[in-house]
């Protein structure tokens, strides 16, 4: 996949990894613009190709009373405003075939959630929009099996496809990152490591997913060291009070320091 096919993306000639980052869910306009401003400032400073991430709705919740969104069109319009305000591309995840065409009117990249990546109709609907498609690797899938999901997009005459590893289930309430899968998936698609979702601890008895955010730097550094093309990180200025996935998000105050370290590792890797 050629990053330059994503509208508005910058710094593609810097030699850096690219970044998909933002809040888990769009909670409102002020919070989205506030987070985007901070992330754009840092990625421009460090010349990191950047795509703003925010879910316009959350359909895969453990409990029926979990936050699912502020309204589809309202959230999608906020994503568009982020793009227009800061001149960056945006990505959001979709859950139904109908979501694909609707979201494609507002964002540049469509993301297929890990639990849905084997849903052929959904993948095809995303591919047929012509937008870049990000396929999250199912927690239950091997890296090798993701080539079939990639091929579905390509068979729709859409070459703009990437895959994202977000950990593999290990027992009932934990996940691991198997870094052997990174070079495997790079053989057939641009490959991203979702750092924060890999640190989730799902299926808690409360029905609220847990996490280990103190391991974010460790997982991210290792991903860059083994050669991922991109990094995915969810971040928030107040993770403890975020409406979705706060337990595994990066506090935004640590964002620039982490990116500075990752850029330094990438430069070292590029010299070999």
PDB file of C-alpha atoms in Angstrom:
ATOM      1  CA  UNK A   1       0.000   0.000   0.000  1.00  0.00           C
ATOM      2  CA  UNK A   2       1.235   3.456  -0.887  1.00  0.00           C
ATOM      3  CA  UNK A   3       0.646   5.878   1.994  1.00  0.00           C
ATOM      4  CA  UNK A   4       0.453   8.743  -0.476  1.00  0.00           C
ATOM      5  CA  UNK A   5      -2.889   7.330  -1.633  1.00  0.00           C
ATOM      6  CA  UNK A   6      -4.362   8.528   1.661  1.00  0.00           C
ATOM      7  CA  UNK A   7      -5.545  12.081   1.127  1.00  0.00           C
ATOM      8  CA  UNK A   8      -3.877  14.795   3.254  1.00  0.00           C
ATOM      9  CA  UNK A   9      -1.228  12.513   4.764  1.00  0.00           C
ATOM     10  CA  UNK A  10       2.101  14.291   5.317  1.00  0.00           C
ATOM     11  CA  UNK A  11       5.761  13.442   5.945  1.00  0.00           C
ATOM     12  CA  UNK A  12       5.672  10.232   3.892  1.00  0.00           C
ATOM     13  CA  UNK A  13       9.269  10.764   2.788  1.00  0.00           C
ATOM     14  CA  UNK A  14      10.626  11.077   6.355  1.00  0.00           C
ATOM     15  CA  UNK A  15      11.551   7.414   6.762  1.00  0.00           C
ATOM     16  CA  UNK A  16       9.405   7.214   9.888  1.00  0.00           C
ATOM     17  CA  UNK A  17       6.706   4.716  10.770  1.00  0.00           C
ATOM     18  CA  UNK A  18       3.185   6.061  10.256  1.00  0.00           C
ATOM     19  CA  UNK A  19       0.729   6.575  13.091  1.00  0.00           C
ATOM     20  CA  UNK A  20      -2.969   5.937  13.599  1.00  0.00           C
ATOM     21  CA  UNK A  21      -3.910   7.647  16.864  1.00  0.00           C
ATOM     22  CA  UNK A  22      -6.695   9.384  18.699  1.00  0.00           C
ATOM     23  CA  UNK A  23      -9.417   8.650  21.245  1.00  0.00           C
ATOM     24  CA  UNK A  24     -11.253   5.354  21.310  1.00  0.00           C
ATOM     25  CA  UNK A  25     -14.586   7.045  20.631  1.00  0.00           C
ATOM     26  CA  UNK A  26     -15.746  10.496  19.608  1.00  0.00           C
ATOM     27  CA  UNK A  27     -17.253  11.859  22.824  1.00  0.00           C
ATOM     28  CA  UNK A  28     -17.795  15.382  21.523  1.00  0.00           C
ATOM     29  CA  UNK A  29     -16.318  18.083  19.317  1.00  0.00           C
ATOM     30  CA  UNK A  30     -14.231  19.867  21.949  1.00  0.00           C
ATOM     31  CA  UNK A  31     -12.463  16.710  23.113  1.00  0.00           C
ATOM     32  CA  UNK A  32     -11.758  15.522  19.573  1.00  0.00           C
ATOM     33  CA  UNK A  33     -10.272  18.845  18.484  1.00  0.00           C
ATOM     34  CA  UNK A  34      -8.252  19.121  21.690  1.00  0.00           C
ATOM     35  CA  UNK A  35      -6.705  15.670  21.220  1.00  0.00           C
ATOM     36  CA  UNK A  36      -6.131  16.194  17.492  1.00  0.00           C
ATOM     37  CA  UNK A  37      -4.344  19.499  18.088  1.00  0.00           C
ATOM     38  CA  UNK A  38      -1.858  17.875  20.460  1.00  0.00           C
ATOM     39  CA  UNK A  39      -1.222  14.873  18.218  1.00  0.00           C
ATOM     40  CA  UNK A  40      -0.797  16.959  15.078  1.00  0.00           C
ATOM     41  CA  UNK A  41       1.651  19.281  16.843  1.00  0.00           C
ATOM     42  CA  UNK A  42       3.871  16.368  17.862  1.00  0.00           C
ATOM     43  CA  UNK A  43       3.660  14.404  14.607  1.00  0.00           C
ATOM     44  CA  UNK A  44       4.497  17.506  12.576  1.00  0.00           C
ATOM     45  CA  UNK A  45       7.426  18.239  14.874  1.00  0.00           C
ATOM     46  CA  UNK A  46       8.782  14.686  14.513  1.00  0.00           C
ATOM     47  CA  UNK A  47       7.705  14.288  10.861  1.00  0.00           C
ATOM     48  CA  UNK A  48       5.526  11.247  11.495  1.00  0.00           C
ATOM     49  CA  UNK A  49       2.878  10.488   8.846  1.00  0.00           C
ATOM     50  CA  UNK A  50      -0.346  10.738  10.820  1.00  0.00           C
ATOM     51  CA  UNK A  51      -4.005   9.661  10.581  1.00  0.00           C
ATOM     52  CA  UNK A  52      -6.466  10.786  13.291  1.00  0.00           C
ATOM     53  CA  UNK A  53      -8.481   7.884  14.730  1.00  0.00           C
ATOM     54  CA  UNK A  54     -11.874   8.040  16.383  1.00  0.00           C
ATOM     55  CA  UNK A  55     -14.810   5.626  16.443  1.00  0.00           C
ATOM     56  CA  UNK A  56     -18.083   7.262  15.413  1.00  0.00           C
ATOM     57  CA  UNK A  57     -19.920   4.520  17.288  1.00  0.00           C
ATOM     58  CA  UNK A  58     -19.029   1.526  19.444  1.00  0.00           C
ATOM     59  CA  UNK A  59     -21.067  -1.542  18.602  1.00  0.00           C
ATOM     60  CA  UNK A  60     -18.928  -4.248  20.238  1.00  0.00           C
ATOM     61  CA  UNK A  61     -19.593  -3.526  23.907  1.00  0.00           C
ATOM     62  CA  UNK A  62     -19.693  -6.046  26.755  1.00  0.00           C
ATOM     63  CA  UNK A  63     -22.774  -4.507  28.388  1.00  0.00           C
ATOM     64  CA  UNK A  64     -25.900  -2.969  26.912  1.00  0.00           C
ATOM     65  CA  UNK A  65     -25.472   0.131  29.096  1.00  0.00           C
ATOM     66  CA  UNK A  66     -21.929   0.830  27.842  1.00  0.00           C
ATOM     67  CA  UNK A  67     -21.304   4.072  25.931  1.00  0.00           C
ATOM     68  CA  UNK A  68     -21.905   3.493  22.228  1.00  0.00           C
ATOM     69  CA  UNK A  69     -21.705   6.975  20.758  1.00  0.00           C
ATOM     70  CA  UNK A  70     -23.151  10.478  20.493  1.00  0.00           C
ATOM     71  CA  UNK A  71     -25.032   9.799  17.256  1.00  0.00           C
ATOM     72  CA  UNK A  72     -23.637   8.522  13.976  1.00  0.00           C
ATOM     73  CA  UNK A  73     -23.914  11.640  11.817  1.00  0.00           C
ATOM     74  CA  UNK A  74     -22.896  13.967  14.645  1.00  0.00           C
ATOM     75  CA  UNK A  75     -19.702  11.989  15.313  1.00  0.00           C
ATOM     76  CA  UNK A  76     -18.873  11.632  11.623  1.00  0.00           C
ATOM     77  CA  UNK A  77     -19.220  15.391  11.148  1.00  0.00           C
ATOM     78  CA  UNK A  78     -16.748  15.901  14.000  1.00  0.00           C
ATOM     79  CA  UNK A  79     -14.278  13.595  12.253  1.00  0.00           C
ATOM     80  CA  UNK A  80     -14.688  15.676   9.108  1.00  0.00           C
ATOM     81  CA  UNK A  81     -14.095  18.877  11.117  1.00  0.00           C
ATOM     82  CA  UNK A  82     -10.895  17.410  12.587  1.00  0.00           C
ATOM     83  CA  UNK A  83      -9.677  16.662   9.065  1.00  0.00           C
ATOM     84  CA  UNK A  84     -10.560  20.119   7.742  1.00  0.00           C
ATOM     85  CA  UNK A  85      -9.201  21.968  10.773  1.00  0.00           C
ATOM     86  CA  UNK A  86      -5.830  20.227  10.982  1.00  0.00           C
ATOM     87  CA  UNK A  87      -5.425  19.023   7.369  1.00  0.00           C
ATOM     88  CA  UNK A  88      -4.969  15.379   8.358  1.00  0.00           C
ATOM     89  CA  UNK A  89      -6.700  12.203   7.176  1.00  0.00           C
ATOM     90  CA  UNK A  90      -9.072  10.337   9.481  1.00  0.00           C
ATOM     91  CA  UNK A  91      -9.980   6.718  10.202  1.00  0.00           C
ATOM     92  CA  UNK A  92     -13.025   5.171  11.856  1.00  0.00           C
ATOM     93  CA  UNK A  93     -14.283   1.626  12.321  1.00  0.00           C
ATOM     94  CA  UNK A  94     -17.469   0.262  10.797  1.00  0.00           C
ATOM     95  CA  UNK A  95     -19.708  -2.587  11.934  1.00  0.00           C
ATOM     96  CA  UNK A  96     -22.366  -3.059   9.256  1.00  0.00           C
ATOM     97  CA  UNK A  97     -22.431  -3.047   5.464  1.00  0.00           C
ATOM     98  CA  UNK A  98     -24.501   0.143   5.554  1.00  0.00           C
ATOM     99  CA  UNK A  99     -21.856   1.858   7.690  1.00  0.00           C
ATOM    100  CA  UNK A 100     -19.292   1.569   4.893  1.00  0.00           C
ATOM    101  CA  UNK A 101     -20.834   3.950   2.374  1.00  0.00           C
ATOM    102  CA  UNK A 102     -22.012   6.333   5.104  1.00  0.00           C
ATOM    103  CA  UNK A 103     -18.618   6.615   6.829  1.00  0.00           C
ATOM    104  CA  UNK A 104     -16.743   6.838   3.518  1.00  0.00           C
ATOM    105  CA  UNK A 105     -18.456  10.195   2.928  1.00  0.00           C
ATOM    106  CA  UNK A 106     -16.644  11.599   5.973  1.00  0.00           C
ATOM    107  CA  UNK A 107     -13.344   9.739   6.522  1.00  0.00           C
ATOM    108  CA  UNK A 108     -10.343   8.576   4.508  1.00  0.00           C
ATOM    109  CA  UNK A 109      -9.731   5.105   5.961  1.00  0.00           C
ATOM    110  CA  UNK A 110     -12.299   2.488   6.974  1.00  0.00           C
ATOM    111  CA  UNK A 111     -11.358   0.044   9.708  1.00  0.00           C
ATOM    112  CA  UNK A 112     -12.794  -3.441  10.114  1.00  0.00           C
ATOM    113  CA  UNK A 113     -12.881  -4.484  13.789  1.00  0.00           C
ATOM    114  CA  UNK A 114     -11.045  -7.649  14.782  1.00  0.00           C
ATOM    115  CA  UNK A 115     -14.195  -9.564  15.697  1.00  0.00           C
ATOM    116  CA  UNK A 116     -15.662  -8.828  12.233  1.00  0.00           C
ATOM    117  CA  UNK A 117     -12.693  -9.293   9.928  1.00  0.00           C
ATOM    118  CA  UNK A 118     -13.967 -12.643   8.625  1.00  0.00           C
ATOM    119  CA  UNK A 119     -17.296 -11.096   7.594  1.00  0.00           C
ATOM    120  CA  UNK A 120     -16.910 -11.140   3.821  1.00  0.00           C
ATOM    121  CA  UNK A 121     -19.838  -8.829   3.050  1.00  0.00           C
ATOM    122  CA  UNK A 122     -18.509  -6.185   5.441  1.00  0.00           C
ATOM    123  CA  UNK A 123     -14.963  -6.338   4.051  1.00  0.00           C
ATOM    124  CA  UNK A 124     -16.281  -6.152   0.488  1.00  0.00           C
ATOM    125  CA  UNK A 125     -18.560  -3.212   1.339  1.00  0.00           C
ATOM    126  CA  UNK A 126     -15.569  -1.310   2.746  1.00  0.00           C
ATOM    127  CA  UNK A 127     -13.356  -2.196  -0.215  1.00  0.00           C
ATOM    128  CA  UNK A 128     -16.000  -1.113  -2.738  1.00  0.00           C
ATOM    129  CA  UNK A 129     -16.007   2.444  -1.360  1.00  0.00           C
ATOM    130  CA  UNK A 130     -12.501   2.881  -2.756  1.00  0.00           C
ATOM    131  CA  UNK A 131     -11.253   4.057   0.611  1.00  0.00           C
ATOM    132  CA  UNK A 132      -8.144   2.586   2.204  1.00  0.00           C
ATOM    133  CA  UNK A 133      -9.168  -0.392   4.352  1.00  0.00           C
ATOM    134  CA  UNK A 134      -7.506  -1.301   7.650  1.00  0.00           C
ATOM    135  CA  UNK A 135      -8.171  -4.929   8.623  1.00  0.00           C
ATOM    136  CA  UNK A 136      -7.759  -5.677  12.329  1.00  0.00           C
ATOM    137  CA  UNK A 137      -6.398  -9.199  12.870  1.00  0.00           C
ATOM    138  CA  UNK A 138      -8.901 -11.273  14.806  1.00  0.00           C
ATOM    139  CA  UNK A 139      -7.718 -12.190  18.286  1.00  0.00           C
ATOM    140  CA  UNK A 140      -8.583 -15.760  17.288  1.00  0.00           C
ATOM    141  CA  UNK A 141      -6.699 -15.751  13.960  1.00  0.00           C
ATOM    142  CA  UNK A 142      -3.172 -16.619  12.945  1.00  0.00           C
ATOM    143  CA  UNK A 143      -1.089 -14.015  11.106  1.00  0.00           C
ATOM    144  CA  UNK A 144      -0.994 -16.299   8.066  1.00  0.00           C
ATOM    145  CA  UNK A 145      -4.782 -16.414   7.809  1.00  0.00           C
ATOM    146  CA  UNK A 146      -5.008 -12.647   7.386  1.00  0.00           C
ATOM    147  CA  UNK A 147      -3.825 -12.980   3.786  1.00  0.00           C
ATOM    148  CA  UNK A 148      -7.321 -14.182   2.883  1.00  0.00           C
ATOM    149  CA  UNK A 149      -8.920 -11.038   4.312  1.00  0.00           C
ATOM    150  CA  UNK A 150      -6.406  -8.935   2.405  1.00  0.00           C
ATOM    151  CA  UNK A 151      -7.176 -10.820  -0.793  1.00  0.00           C
ATOM    152  CA  UNK A 152     -10.879 -10.023  -0.439  1.00  0.00           C
ATOM    153  CA  UNK A 153     -10.064  -6.315  -0.619  1.00  0.00           C
ATOM    154  CA  UNK A 154      -7.691  -6.761  -3.543  1.00  0.00           C
ATOM    155  CA  UNK A 155     -10.286  -8.856  -5.393  1.00  0.00           C
ATOM    156  CA  UNK A 156     -12.564  -5.808  -5.238  1.00  0.00           C
ATOM    157  CA  UNK A 157      -9.938  -3.895  -7.276  1.00  0.00           C
ATOM    158  CA  UNK A 158      -8.783  -1.988  -4.215  1.00  0.00           C
ATOM    159  CA  UNK A 159      -5.049  -2.199  -3.525  1.00  0.00           C
ATOM    160  CA  UNK A 160      -5.214   0.203  -0.593  1.00  0.00           C
ATOM    161  CA  UNK A 161      -5.276  -2.281   2.277  1.00  0.00           C
ATOM    162  CA  UNK A 162      -3.345  -2.770   5.501  1.00  0.00           C
ATOM    163  CA  UNK A 163      -3.520  -5.185   8.412  1.00  0.00           C
ATOM    164  CA  UNK A 164      -3.249  -4.407  12.103  1.00  0.00           C
ATOM    165  CA  UNK A 165      -2.191  -6.831  14.821  1.00  0.00           C
ATOM    166  CA  UNK A 166      -4.032  -6.172  18.080  1.00  0.00           C
ATOM    167  CA  UNK A 167      -2.893  -9.148  20.120  1.00  0.00           C
ATOM    168  CA  UNK A 168      -3.945 -12.775  20.330  1.00  0.00           C
ATOM    169  CA  UNK A 169      -6.149 -14.257  23.040  1.00  0.00           C
ATOM    170  CA  UNK A 170      -4.181 -16.004  25.759  1.00  0.00           C
ATOM    171  CA  UNK A 171      -6.449 -17.664  28.240  1.00  0.00           C
ATOM    172  CA  UNK A 172      -9.750 -15.975  29.028  1.00  0.00           C
ATOM    173  CA  UNK A 173      -8.758 -12.530  30.263  1.00  0.00           C
ATOM    174  CA  UNK A 174      -5.487 -11.636  28.622  1.00  0.00           C
ATOM    175  CA  UNK A 175      -3.759 -11.226  25.273  1.00  0.00           C
ATOM    176  CA  UNK A 176      -0.216 -11.486  23.991  1.00  0.00           C
ATOM    177  CA  UNK A 177       1.640  -9.951  21.073  1.00  0.00           C
ATOM    178  CA  UNK A 178       3.453 -12.559  19.029  1.00  0.00           C
ATOM    179  CA  UNK A 179       6.050 -10.519  17.179  1.00  0.00           C
ATOM    180  CA  UNK A 180       6.729 -13.415  14.807  1.00  0.00           C
ATOM    181  CA  UNK A 181       3.510 -12.405  13.096  1.00  0.00           C
ATOM    182  CA  UNK A 182       4.789  -8.979  12.040  1.00  0.00           C
ATOM    183  CA  UNK A 183       7.201 -10.128   9.295  1.00  0.00           C
ATOM    184  CA  UNK A 184       4.679 -12.781   8.281  1.00  0.00           C
ATOM    185  CA  UNK A 185       1.944 -10.231   7.616  1.00  0.00           C
ATOM    186  CA  UNK A 186       4.373  -7.787   6.013  1.00  0.00           C
ATOM    187  CA  UNK A 187       4.824 -10.370   3.272  1.00  0.00           C
ATOM    188  CA  UNK A 188       1.330  -9.610   1.974  1.00  0.00           C
ATOM    189  CA  UNK A 189       0.285  -6.191   3.328  1.00  0.00           C
ATOM    190  CA  UNK A 190       1.391  -3.020   5.062  1.00  0.00           C
ATOM    191  CA  UNK A 191       1.404  -3.978   8.743  1.00  0.00           C
ATOM    192  CA  UNK A 192       0.468  -1.970  11.828  1.00  0.00           C
ATOM    193  CA  UNK A 193       0.771  -2.836  15.520  1.00  0.00           C
ATOM    194  CA  UNK A 194      -2.159  -1.766  17.683  1.00  0.00           C
ATOM    195  CA  UNK A 195      -0.312  -1.162  20.920  1.00  0.00           C
ATOM    196  CA  UNK A 196      -3.133  -0.175  23.241  1.00  0.00           C
ATOM    197  CA  UNK A 197      -5.714  -2.820  22.292  1.00  0.00           C
ATOM    198  CA  UNK A 198      -3.014  -5.469  22.610  1.00  0.00           C
ATOM    199  CA  UNK A 199      -2.865  -4.538  26.280  1.00  0.00           C
ATOM    200  CA  UNK A 200      -6.557  -5.023  26.955  1.00  0.00           C
ATOM    201  CA  UNK A 201      -7.716  -7.526  29.525  1.00  0.00           C
ATOM    202  CA  UNK A 202     -11.187  -8.405  28.252  1.00  0.00           C
ATOM    203  CA  UNK A 203     -14.007 -10.431  29.784  1.00  0.00           C
ATOM    204  CA  UNK A 204     -13.695  -8.999  33.276  1.00  0.00           C
ATOM    205  CA  UNK A 205     -16.451  -9.968  35.694  1.00  0.00           C
ATOM    206  CA  UNK A 206     -17.634  -6.338  35.808  1.00  0.00           C
ATOM    207  CA  UNK A 207     -18.290  -6.342  32.057  1.00  0.00           C
ATOM    208  CA  UNK A 208     -15.790  -3.481  31.673  1.00  0.00           C
ATOM    209  CA  UNK A 209     -12.574  -4.317  29.856  1.00  0.00           C
ATOM    210  CA  UNK A 210      -9.365  -3.879  31.844  1.00  0.00           C
ATOM    211  CA  UNK A 211      -5.877  -3.113  30.607  1.00  0.00           C
ATOM    212  CA  UNK A 212      -2.189  -2.583  31.324  1.00  0.00           C
ATOM    213  CA  UNK A 213      -1.286   0.901  30.054  1.00  0.00           C
ATOM    214  CA  UNK A 214       2.044   0.812  31.901  1.00  0.00           C
ATOM    215  CA  UNK A 215       3.220  -1.604  29.177  1.00  0.00           C
ATOM    216  CA  UNK A 216       2.442   0.707  26.242  1.00  0.00           C
ATOM    217  CA  UNK A 217       6.022   1.918  25.823  1.00  0.00           C
ATOM    218  CA  UNK A 218       7.424  -1.627  26.003  1.00  0.00           C
ATOM    219  CA  UNK A 219       5.053  -3.015  23.367  1.00  0.00           C
ATOM    220  CA  UNK A 220       5.504  -0.009  21.069  1.00  0.00           C
ATOM    221  CA  UNK A 221       9.307  -0.077  21.231  1.00  0.00           C
ATOM    222  CA  UNK A 222       9.369  -3.775  20.420  1.00  0.00           C
ATOM    223  CA  UNK A 223       7.032  -3.221  17.472  1.00  0.00           C
ATOM    224  CA  UNK A 224       9.290  -0.593  15.943  1.00  0.00           C
ATOM    225  CA  UNK A 225      12.339  -2.781  16.579  1.00  0.00           C
ATOM    226  CA  UNK A 226      10.875  -5.695  14.605  1.00  0.00           C
ATOM    227  CA  UNK A 227       9.924  -3.460  11.705  1.00  0.00           C
ATOM    228  CA  UNK A 228       6.215  -2.634  11.780  1.00  0.00           C
ATOM    229  CA  UNK A 229       5.186  -0.122   9.144  1.00  0.00           C
ATOM    230  CA  UNK A 230       2.799   1.693  11.453  1.00  0.00           C
ATOM    231  CA  UNK A 231       1.711   2.088  15.064  1.00  0.00           C
ATOM    232  CA  UNK A 232      -1.851   2.378  16.376  1.00  0.00           C
ATOM    233  CA  UNK A 233      -2.394   4.063  19.753  1.00  0.00           C
ATOM    234  CA  UNK A 234      -5.512   5.278  21.494  1.00  0.00           C
ATOM    235  CA  UNK A 235      -4.935   8.302  23.707  1.00  0.00           C
ATOM    236  CA  UNK A 236      -6.938  10.699  25.853  1.00  0.00           C
ATOM    237  CA  UNK A 237      -6.229  13.619  28.174  1.00  0.00           C
ATOM    238  CA  UNK A 238      -8.230  11.902  30.944  1.00  0.00           C
ATOM    239  CA  UNK A 239      -8.205   8.115  30.402  1.00  0.00           C
ATOM    240  CA  UNK A 240      -9.787   7.395  33.782  1.00  0.00           C
ATOM    241  CA  UNK A 241     -12.922   9.229  32.691  1.00  0.00           C
ATOM    242  CA  UNK A 242     -12.925   8.309  29.006  1.00  0.00           C
ATOM    243  CA  UNK A 243     -16.244   6.854  27.889  1.00  0.00           C
ATOM    244  CA  UNK A 244     -14.651   3.849  26.162  1.00  0.00           C
ATOM    245  CA  UNK A 245     -11.470   1.777  26.655  1.00  0.00           C
ATOM    246  CA  UNK A 246      -9.969   4.140  29.198  1.00  0.00           C
ATOM    247  CA  UNK A 247      -8.242   1.266  31.024  1.00  0.00           C
ATOM    248  CA  UNK A 248      -5.736   0.698  28.228  1.00  0.00           C
ATOM    249  CA  UNK A 249      -5.333   4.171  26.695  1.00  0.00           C
ATOM    250  CA  UNK A 250      -2.203   6.313  26.769  1.00  0.00           C
ATOM    251  CA  UNK A 251      -2.445   9.512  28.760  1.00  0.00           C
ATOM    252  CA  UNK A 252      -1.756  12.191  26.165  1.00  0.00           C
ATOM    253  CA  UNK A 253       0.789  13.902  28.412  1.00  0.00           C
ATOM    254  CA  UNK A 254       3.173  11.010  27.652  1.00  0.00           C
ATOM    255  CA  UNK A 255       2.565  11.077  23.904  1.00  0.00           C
ATOM    256  CA  UNK A 256       5.431  13.282  22.697  1.00  0.00           C
ATOM    257  CA  UNK A 257       7.995  11.514  24.865  1.00  0.00           C
ATOM    258  CA  UNK A 258       6.924   8.115  23.536  1.00  0.00           C
ATOM    259  CA  UNK A 259       6.925   9.252  19.911  1.00  0.00           C
ATOM    260  CA  UNK A 260      10.399  10.776  20.337  1.00  0.00           C
ATOM    261  CA  UNK A 261      11.730   7.438  21.597  1.00  0.00           C
ATOM    262  CA  UNK A 262      10.038   5.490  18.795  1.00  0.00           C
ATOM    263  CA  UNK A 263      11.428   7.820  16.128  1.00  0.00           C
ATOM    264  CA  UNK A 264      14.919   7.338  17.556  1.00  0.00           C
ATOM    265  CA  UNK A 265      14.545   3.549  17.412  1.00  0.00           C
ATOM    266  CA  UNK A 266      13.237   3.756  13.853  1.00  0.00           C
ATOM    267  CA  UNK A 267      16.234   5.864  12.780  1.00  0.00           C
ATOM    268  CA  UNK A 268      18.571   3.273  14.248  1.00  0.00           C
ATOM    269  CA  UNK A 269      16.742   0.463  12.457  1.00  0.00           C
ATOM    270  CA  UNK A 270      16.869   2.375   9.162  1.00  0.00           C
ATOM    271  CA  UNK A 271      20.680   2.492   9.421  1.00  0.00           C
ATOM    272  CA  UNK A 272      21.001  -1.297   9.275  1.00  0.00           C
TER     273      UNK A 272
END
